[in-house]
mmCIF file of C-alpha atoms and ligand atoms in Angstrom:
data_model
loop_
_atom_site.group_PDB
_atom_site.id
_atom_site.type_symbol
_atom_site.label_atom_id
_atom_site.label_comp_id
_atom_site.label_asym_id
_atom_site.label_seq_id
_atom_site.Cartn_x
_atom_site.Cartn_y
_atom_site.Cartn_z
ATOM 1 C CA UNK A 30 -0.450 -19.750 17.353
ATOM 2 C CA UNK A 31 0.996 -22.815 19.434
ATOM 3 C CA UNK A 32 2.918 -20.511 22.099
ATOM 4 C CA UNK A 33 1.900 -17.276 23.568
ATOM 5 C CA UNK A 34 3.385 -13.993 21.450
ATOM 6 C CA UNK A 35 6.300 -12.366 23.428
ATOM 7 C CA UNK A 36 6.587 -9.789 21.118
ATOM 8 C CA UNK A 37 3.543 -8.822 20.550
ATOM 9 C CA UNK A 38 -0.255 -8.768 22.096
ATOM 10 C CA UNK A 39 -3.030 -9.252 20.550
ATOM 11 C CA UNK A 40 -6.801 -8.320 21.359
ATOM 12 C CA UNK A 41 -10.373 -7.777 19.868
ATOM 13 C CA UNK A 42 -12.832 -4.692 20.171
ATOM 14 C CA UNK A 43 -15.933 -6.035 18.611
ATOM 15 C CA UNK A 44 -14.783 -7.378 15.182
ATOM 16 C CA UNK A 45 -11.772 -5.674 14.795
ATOM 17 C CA UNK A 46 -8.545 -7.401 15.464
ATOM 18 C CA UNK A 47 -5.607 -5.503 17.024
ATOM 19 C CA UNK A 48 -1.957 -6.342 17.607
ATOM 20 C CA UNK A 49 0.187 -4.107 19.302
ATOM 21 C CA UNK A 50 4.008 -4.242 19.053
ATOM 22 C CA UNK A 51 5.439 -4.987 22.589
ATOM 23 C CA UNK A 52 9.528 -4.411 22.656
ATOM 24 C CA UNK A 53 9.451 -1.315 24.856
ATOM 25 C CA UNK A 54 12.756 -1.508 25.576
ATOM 26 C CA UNK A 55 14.309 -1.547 21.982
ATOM 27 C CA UNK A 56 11.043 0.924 20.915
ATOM 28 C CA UNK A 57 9.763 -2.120 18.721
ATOM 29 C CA UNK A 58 12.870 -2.815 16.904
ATOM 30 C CA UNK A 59 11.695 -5.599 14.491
ATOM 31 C CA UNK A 60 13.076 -8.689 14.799
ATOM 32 C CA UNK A 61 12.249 -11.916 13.459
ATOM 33 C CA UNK A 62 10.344 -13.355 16.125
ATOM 34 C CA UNK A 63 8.141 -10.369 16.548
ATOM 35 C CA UNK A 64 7.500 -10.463 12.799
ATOM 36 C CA UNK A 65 6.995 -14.437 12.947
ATOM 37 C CA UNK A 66 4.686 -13.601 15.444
ATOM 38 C CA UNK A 67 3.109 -10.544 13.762
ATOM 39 C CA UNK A 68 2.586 -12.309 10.911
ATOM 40 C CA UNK A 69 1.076 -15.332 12.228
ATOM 41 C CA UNK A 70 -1.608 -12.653 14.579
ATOM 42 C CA UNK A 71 -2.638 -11.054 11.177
ATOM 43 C CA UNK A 72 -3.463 -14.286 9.653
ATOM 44 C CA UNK A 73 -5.416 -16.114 11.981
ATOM 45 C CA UNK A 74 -7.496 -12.721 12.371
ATOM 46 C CA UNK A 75 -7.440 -12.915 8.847
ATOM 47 C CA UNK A 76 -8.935 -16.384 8.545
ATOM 48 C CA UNK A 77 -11.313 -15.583 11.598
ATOM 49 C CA UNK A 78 -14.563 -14.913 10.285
ATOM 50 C CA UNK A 79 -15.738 -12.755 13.085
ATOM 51 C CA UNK A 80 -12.897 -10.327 12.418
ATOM 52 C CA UNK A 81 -13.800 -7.895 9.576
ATOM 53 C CA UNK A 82 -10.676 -5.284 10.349
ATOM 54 C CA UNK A 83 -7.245 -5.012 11.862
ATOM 55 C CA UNK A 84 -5.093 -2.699 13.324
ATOM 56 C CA UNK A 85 -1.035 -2.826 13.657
ATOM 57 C CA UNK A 86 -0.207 -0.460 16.142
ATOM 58 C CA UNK A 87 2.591 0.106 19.018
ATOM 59 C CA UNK A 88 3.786 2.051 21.806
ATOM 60 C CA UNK A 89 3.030 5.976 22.507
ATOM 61 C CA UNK A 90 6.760 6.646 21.776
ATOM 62 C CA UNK A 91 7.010 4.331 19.120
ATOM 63 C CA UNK A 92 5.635 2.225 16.367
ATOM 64 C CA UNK A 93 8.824 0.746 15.623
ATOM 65 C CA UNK A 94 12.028 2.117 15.411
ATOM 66 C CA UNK A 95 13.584 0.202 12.523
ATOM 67 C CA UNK A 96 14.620 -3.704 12.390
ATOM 68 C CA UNK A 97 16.690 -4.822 15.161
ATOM 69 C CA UNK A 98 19.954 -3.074 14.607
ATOM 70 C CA UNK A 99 21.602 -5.267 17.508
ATOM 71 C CA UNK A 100 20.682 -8.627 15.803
ATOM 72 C CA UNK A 101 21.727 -7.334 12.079
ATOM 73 C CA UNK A 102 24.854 -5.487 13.272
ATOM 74 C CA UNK A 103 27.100 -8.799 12.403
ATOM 75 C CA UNK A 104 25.239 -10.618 9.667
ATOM 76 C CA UNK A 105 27.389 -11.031 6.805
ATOM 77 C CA UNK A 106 25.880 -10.937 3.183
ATOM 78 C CA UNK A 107 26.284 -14.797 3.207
ATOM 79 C CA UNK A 108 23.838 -14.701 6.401
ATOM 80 C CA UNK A 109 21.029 -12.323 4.919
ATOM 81 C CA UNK A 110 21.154 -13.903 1.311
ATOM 82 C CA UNK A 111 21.037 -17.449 2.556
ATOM 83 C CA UNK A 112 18.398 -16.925 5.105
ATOM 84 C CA UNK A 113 16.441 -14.264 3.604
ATOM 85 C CA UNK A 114 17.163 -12.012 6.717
ATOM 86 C CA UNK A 115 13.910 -10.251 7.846
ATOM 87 C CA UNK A 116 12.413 -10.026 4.023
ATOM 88 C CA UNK A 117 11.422 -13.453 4.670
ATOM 89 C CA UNK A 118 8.684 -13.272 7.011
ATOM 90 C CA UNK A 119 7.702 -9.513 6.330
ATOM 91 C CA UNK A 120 5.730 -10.701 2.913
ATOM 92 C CA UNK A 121 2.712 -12.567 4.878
ATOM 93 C CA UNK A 122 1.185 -8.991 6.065
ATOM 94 C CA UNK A 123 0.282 -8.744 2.201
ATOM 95 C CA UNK A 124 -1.173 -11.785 1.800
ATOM 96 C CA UNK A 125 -3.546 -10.617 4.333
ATOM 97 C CA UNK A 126 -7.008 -10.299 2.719
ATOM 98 C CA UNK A 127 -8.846 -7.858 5.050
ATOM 99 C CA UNK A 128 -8.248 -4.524 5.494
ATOM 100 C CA UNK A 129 -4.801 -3.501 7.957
ATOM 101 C CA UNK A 130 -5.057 -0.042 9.508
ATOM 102 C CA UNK A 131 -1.628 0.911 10.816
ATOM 103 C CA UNK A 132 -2.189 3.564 14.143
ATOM 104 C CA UNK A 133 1.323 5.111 14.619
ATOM 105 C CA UNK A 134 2.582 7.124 17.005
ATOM 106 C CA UNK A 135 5.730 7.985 18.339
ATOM 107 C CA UNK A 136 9.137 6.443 15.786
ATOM 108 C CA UNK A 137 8.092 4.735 12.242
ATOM 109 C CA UNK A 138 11.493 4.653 11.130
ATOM 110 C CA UNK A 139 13.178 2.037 8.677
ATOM 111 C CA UNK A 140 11.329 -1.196 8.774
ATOM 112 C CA UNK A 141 8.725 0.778 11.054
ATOM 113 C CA UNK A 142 7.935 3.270 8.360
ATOM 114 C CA UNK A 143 8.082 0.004 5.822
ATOM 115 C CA UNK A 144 5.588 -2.024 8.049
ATOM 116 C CA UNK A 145 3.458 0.775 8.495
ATOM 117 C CA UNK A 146 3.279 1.000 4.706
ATOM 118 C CA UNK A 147 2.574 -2.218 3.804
ATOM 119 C CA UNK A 148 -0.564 -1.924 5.677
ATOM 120 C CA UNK A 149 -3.737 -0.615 3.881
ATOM 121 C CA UNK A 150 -3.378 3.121 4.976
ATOM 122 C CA UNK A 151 -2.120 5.159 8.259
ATOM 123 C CA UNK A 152 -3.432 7.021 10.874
ATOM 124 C CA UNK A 153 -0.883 9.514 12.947
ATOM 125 C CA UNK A 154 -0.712 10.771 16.265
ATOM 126 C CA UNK A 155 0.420 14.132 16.015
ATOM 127 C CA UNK A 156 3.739 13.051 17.634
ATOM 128 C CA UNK A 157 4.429 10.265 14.986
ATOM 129 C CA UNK A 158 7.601 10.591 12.838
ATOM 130 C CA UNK A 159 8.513 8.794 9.987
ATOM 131 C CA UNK A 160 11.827 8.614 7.929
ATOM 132 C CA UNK A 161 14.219 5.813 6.253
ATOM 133 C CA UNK A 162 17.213 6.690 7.886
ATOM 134 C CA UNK A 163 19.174 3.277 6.862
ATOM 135 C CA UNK A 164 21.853 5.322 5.090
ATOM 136 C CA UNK A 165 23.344 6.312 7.916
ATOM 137 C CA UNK A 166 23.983 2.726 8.749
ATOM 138 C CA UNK A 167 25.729 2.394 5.235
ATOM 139 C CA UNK A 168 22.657 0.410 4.319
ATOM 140 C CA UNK A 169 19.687 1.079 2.286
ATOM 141 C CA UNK A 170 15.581 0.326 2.766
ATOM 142 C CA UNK A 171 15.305 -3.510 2.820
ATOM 143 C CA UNK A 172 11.338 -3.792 2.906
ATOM 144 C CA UNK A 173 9.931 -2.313 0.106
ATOM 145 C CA UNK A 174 10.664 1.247 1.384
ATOM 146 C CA UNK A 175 12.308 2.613 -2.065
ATOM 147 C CA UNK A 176 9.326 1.675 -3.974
ATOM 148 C CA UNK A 177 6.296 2.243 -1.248
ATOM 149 C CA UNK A 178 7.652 5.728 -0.544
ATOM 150 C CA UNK A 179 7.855 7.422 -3.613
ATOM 151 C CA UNK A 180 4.326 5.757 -4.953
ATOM 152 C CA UNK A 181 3.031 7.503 -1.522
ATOM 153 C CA UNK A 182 5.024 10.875 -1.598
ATOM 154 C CA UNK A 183 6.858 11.591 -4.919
ATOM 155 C CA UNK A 184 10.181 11.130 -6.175
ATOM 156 C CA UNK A 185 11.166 14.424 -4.308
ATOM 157 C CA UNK A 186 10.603 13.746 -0.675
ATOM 158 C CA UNK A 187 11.053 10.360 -0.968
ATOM 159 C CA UNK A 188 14.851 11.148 -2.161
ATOM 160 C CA UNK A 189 14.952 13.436 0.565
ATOM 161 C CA UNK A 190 14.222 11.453 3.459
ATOM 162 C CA UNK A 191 16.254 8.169 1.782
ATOM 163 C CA UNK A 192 19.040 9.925 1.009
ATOM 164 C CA UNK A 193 19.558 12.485 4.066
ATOM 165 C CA UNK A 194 17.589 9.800 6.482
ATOM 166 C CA UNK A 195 16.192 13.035 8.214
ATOM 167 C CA UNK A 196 12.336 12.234 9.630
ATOM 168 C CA UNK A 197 9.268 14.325 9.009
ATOM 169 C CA UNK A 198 6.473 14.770 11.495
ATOM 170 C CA UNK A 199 3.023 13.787 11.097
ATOM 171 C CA UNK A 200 1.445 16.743 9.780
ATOM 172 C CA UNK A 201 4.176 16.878 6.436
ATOM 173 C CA UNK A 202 3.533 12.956 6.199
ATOM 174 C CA UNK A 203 -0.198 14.122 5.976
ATOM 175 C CA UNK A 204 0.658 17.038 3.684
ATOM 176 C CA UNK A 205 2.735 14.606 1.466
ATOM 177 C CA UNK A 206 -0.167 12.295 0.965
ATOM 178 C CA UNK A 207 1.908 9.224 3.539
ATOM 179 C CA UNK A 208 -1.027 8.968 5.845
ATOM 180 C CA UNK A 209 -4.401 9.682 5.747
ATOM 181 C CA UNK A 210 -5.393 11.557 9.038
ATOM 182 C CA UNK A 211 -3.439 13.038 12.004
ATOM 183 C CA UNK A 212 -5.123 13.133 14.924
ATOM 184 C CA UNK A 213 -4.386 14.140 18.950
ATOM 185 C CA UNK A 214 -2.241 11.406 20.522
ATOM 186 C CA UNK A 215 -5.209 10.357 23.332
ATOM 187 C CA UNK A 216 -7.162 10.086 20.097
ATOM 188 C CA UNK A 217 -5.496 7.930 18.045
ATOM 189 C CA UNK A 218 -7.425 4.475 18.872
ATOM 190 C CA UNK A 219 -10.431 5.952 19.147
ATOM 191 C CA UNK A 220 -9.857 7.260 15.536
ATOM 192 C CA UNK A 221 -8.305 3.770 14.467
ATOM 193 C CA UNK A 222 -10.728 1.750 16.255
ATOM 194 C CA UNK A 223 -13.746 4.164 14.781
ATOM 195 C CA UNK A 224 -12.651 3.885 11.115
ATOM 196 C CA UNK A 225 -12.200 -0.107 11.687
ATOM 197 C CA UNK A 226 -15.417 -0.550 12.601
ATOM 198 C CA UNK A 227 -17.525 1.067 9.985
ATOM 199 C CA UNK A 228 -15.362 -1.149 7.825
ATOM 200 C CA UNK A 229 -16.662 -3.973 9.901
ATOM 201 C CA UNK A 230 -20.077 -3.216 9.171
ATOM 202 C CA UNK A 231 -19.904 -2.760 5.536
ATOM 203 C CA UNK A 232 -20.266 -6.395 3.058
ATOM 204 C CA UNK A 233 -16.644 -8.018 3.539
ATOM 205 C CA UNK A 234 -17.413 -8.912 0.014
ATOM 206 C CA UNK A 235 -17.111 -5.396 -1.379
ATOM 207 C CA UNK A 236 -14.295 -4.854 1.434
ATOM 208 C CA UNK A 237 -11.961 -7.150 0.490
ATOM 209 C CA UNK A 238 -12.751 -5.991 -3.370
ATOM 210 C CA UNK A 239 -11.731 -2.175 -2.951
ATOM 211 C CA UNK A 240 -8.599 -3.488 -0.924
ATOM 212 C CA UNK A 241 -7.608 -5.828 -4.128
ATOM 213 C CA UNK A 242 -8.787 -3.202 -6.903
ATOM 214 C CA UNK A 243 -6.871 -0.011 -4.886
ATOM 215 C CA UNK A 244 -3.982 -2.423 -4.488
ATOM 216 C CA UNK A 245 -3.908 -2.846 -8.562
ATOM 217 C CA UNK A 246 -3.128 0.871 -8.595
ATOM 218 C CA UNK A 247 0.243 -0.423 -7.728
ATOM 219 C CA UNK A 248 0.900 -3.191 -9.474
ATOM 220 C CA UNK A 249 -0.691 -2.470 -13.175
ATOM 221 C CA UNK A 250 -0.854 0.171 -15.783
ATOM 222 C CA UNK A 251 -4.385 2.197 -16.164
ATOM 223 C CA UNK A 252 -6.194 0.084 -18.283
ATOM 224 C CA UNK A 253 -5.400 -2.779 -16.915
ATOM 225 C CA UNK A 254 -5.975 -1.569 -13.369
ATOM 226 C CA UNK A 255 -9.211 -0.210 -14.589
ATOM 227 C CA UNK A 256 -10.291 -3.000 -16.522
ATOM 228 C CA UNK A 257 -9.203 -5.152 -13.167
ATOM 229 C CA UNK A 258 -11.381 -2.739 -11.101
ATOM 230 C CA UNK A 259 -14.275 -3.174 -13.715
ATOM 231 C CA UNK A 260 -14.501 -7.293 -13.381
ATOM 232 C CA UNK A 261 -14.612 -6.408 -9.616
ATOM 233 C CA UNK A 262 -17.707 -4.348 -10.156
ATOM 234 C CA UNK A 263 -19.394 -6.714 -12.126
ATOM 235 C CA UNK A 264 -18.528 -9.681 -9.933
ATOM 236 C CA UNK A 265 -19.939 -7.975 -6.735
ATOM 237 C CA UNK A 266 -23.686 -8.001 -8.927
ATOM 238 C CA UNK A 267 -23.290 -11.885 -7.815
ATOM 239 C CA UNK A 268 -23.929 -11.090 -4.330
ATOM 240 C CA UNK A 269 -26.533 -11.306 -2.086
ATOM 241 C CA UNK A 270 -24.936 -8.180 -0.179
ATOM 242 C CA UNK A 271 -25.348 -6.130 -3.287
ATOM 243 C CA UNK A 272 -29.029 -7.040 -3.858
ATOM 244 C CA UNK A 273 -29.208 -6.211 0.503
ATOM 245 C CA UNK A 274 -27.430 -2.865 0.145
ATOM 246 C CA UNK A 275 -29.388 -1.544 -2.499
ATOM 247 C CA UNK A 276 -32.262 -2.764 -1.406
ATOM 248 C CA UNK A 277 -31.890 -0.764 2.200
ATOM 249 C CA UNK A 278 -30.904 2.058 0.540
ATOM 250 C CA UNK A 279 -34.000 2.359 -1.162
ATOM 251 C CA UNK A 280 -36.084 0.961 1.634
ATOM 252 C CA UNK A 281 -34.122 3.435 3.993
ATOM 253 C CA UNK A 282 -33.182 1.229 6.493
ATOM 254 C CA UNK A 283 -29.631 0.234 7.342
ATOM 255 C CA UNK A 284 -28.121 -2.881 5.524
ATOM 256 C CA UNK A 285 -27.802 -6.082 7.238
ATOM 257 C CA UNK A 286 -25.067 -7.462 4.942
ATOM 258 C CA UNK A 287 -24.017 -11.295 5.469
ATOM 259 C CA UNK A 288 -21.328 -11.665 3.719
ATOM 260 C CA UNK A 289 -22.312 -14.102 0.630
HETATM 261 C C1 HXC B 26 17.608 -1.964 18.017
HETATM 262 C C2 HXC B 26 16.986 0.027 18.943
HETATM 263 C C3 HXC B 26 16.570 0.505 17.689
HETATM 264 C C4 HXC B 26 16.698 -0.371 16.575
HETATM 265 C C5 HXC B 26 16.241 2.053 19.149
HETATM 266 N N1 HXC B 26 16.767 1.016 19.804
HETATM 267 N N2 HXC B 26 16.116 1.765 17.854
HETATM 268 N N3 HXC B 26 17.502 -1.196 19.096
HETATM 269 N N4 HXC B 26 17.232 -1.596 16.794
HETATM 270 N N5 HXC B 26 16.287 -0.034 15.361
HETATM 271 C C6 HXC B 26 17.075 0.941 21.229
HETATM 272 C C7 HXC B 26 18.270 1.789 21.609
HETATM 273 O O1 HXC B 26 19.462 1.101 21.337
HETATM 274 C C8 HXC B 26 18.047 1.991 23.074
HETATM 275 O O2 HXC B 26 18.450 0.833 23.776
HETATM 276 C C9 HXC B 26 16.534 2.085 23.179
HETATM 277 O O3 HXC B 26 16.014 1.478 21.992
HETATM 278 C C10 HXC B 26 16.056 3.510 23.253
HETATM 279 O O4 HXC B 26 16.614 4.220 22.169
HETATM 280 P P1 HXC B 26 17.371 5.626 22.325
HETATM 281 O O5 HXC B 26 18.231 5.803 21.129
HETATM 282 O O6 HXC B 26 18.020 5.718 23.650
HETATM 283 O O7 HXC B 26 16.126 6.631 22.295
HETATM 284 P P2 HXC B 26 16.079 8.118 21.718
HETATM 285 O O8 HXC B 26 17.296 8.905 22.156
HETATM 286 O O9 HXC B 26 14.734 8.643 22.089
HETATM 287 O O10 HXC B 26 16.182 7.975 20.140
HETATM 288 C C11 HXC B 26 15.143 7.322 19.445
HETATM 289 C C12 HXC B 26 15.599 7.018 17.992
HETATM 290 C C13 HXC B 26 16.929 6.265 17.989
HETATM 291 C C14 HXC B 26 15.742 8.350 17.233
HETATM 292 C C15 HXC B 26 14.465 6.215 17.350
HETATM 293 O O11 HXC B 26 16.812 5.152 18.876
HETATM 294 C C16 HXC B 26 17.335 5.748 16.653
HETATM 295 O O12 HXC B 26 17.826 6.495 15.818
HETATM 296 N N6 HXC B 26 17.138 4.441 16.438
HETATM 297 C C17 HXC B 26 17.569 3.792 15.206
HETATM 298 C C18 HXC B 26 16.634 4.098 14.072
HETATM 299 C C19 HXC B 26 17.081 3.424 12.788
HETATM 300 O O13 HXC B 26 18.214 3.631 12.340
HETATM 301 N N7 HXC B 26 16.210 2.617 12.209
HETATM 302 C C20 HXC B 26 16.492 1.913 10.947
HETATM 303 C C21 HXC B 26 17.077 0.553 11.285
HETATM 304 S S1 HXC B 26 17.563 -0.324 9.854
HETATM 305 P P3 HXC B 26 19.338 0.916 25.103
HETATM 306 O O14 HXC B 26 19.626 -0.513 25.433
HETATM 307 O O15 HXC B 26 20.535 1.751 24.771
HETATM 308 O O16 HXC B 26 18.437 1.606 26.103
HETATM 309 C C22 HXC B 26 16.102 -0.895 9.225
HETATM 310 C C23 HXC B 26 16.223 -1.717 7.972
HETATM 311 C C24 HXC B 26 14.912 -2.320 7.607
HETATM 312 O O17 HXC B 26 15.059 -0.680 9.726
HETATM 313 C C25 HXC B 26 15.131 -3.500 6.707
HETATM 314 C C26 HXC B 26 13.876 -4.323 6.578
HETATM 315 C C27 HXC B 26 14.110 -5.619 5.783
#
């Protein structure tokens, strides 16, 4: 990064890389500098070989609170189709290779409960709240929310919460299968930090493998997805951290896996 974030910091705990989402005022409303900036954070970390994990987190009252209402409240369709308003720059957290770990507390609403989806899974404070409440600014999910939110909760509730824009707390987004653990608020980085870093230690190899072959899930029928999952297998035989694990297991020592 050539200048120094505004909307965002970033820092490291061990290997795992961790931007937080710093627009206090406007509870993270996304804008495109902070997801210019996001994006370019998850990258680097991405192409930093001493970072095996990341997390995406933000404030105790917040994760984000939708796109920047303020900024889109006069773009015309002319504006958002020509300059591929916010869409744009929210694709590069995909093309991010190791494993994203979204720690929400507080609002994920709109884009917030979109960004938080695109990463790899969630982990909620037990005041986190999530929702897609763009219909009641006569406008509809613009990031990928009407297709991430059913594949994570059913046609059902995702209606629900698109369609009425209400917000459900953490423990029905655990219930409904949106996020993967709810946890005390004063324990939420400690849980996101602790599940990053047994990632960390694991081969990056077979890391980065699962990521791609759960991703599939998404993007392919069965057989495909499980023939896709099946070449993964196969391929990770080529490794020097397979022959390692293995071997540790049956030596009963802990792996020291390199990451070739
Ligand atoms: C800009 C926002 C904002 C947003 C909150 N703020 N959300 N600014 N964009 N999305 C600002 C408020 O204007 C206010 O600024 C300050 O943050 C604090 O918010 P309050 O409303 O005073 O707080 P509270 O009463 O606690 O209510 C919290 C809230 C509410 C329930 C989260 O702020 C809210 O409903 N926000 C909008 C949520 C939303 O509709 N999100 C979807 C956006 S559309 P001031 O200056 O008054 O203090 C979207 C499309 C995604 O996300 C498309 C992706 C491509």
């Amino acid at each position: 990064m050539s200048t120094a974030p505004e909307c965002i910091t970033v820092r490291t705990e061990g290997r795992v890389g961790i931007v937080t989402l710093n627009r206090p005022k406007q509870l993270n409303a996304l804008n495109n500098q902070l997801m210019d900036e996001l994006g370019a954070a998850l990258k680097a970390f991405d192409a930093d070989e001493n970072i095996g994990c990341m997390i995406v987190t933000g404030s105790e009252k917040a994760f984000a609170a939708g796109a920047d209402i303020g900024a889109m409240a006069t773009y015309t369709f002319a504006d958002v189709y020509k300059g591929d308003y916010i869409t744009r720059n929210w694709e590069t957290i995909r093309s991010v290779r190791k494993p994203v770990i979204a720690a929400v507390s507080g609002f994920a609403l709109g884009g917030g409960c979109e960004l938080a989806m695109m990463c790899d899974f969630i982990i909620a404070a037990d005041n986190a709240k999530f929702g897609q409440p763009e219909i009641k600014l006569g406008i509809i999910p613009g990031a990928g929310g009407t297709q991430r939110l059913p594949r994570a909760v059913g046609k059902s509730k995702a209606m629900d919460l698109a369609l009425t824009g209400r917000m459900m707390d953490a423990t029905e987004a655990e219930r409904a299968g949106l996020v993967s653990r709810v946890v005390p608020l004063d324990k939420l980085m400690d849980e996101a930090l602790g599940a990053a870093l047994i990632i960390c230690d694991f081969s990056q190899l077979a890391v980065m493998a699962a990521k791609e072959s759960v991703n599939r899930a998404f993007e392919s029928g069965l057989s495909d997805g499980v023939m896709f999952e099946r070449r993964m297998f196969h391929a990770l035989f080529a490794t020097q951290d397979q022959k390692e694990g293995m071997a540790a297991f049956v030596e009963k020592r802990k792996p020291d896996f390199r990451n070739v």
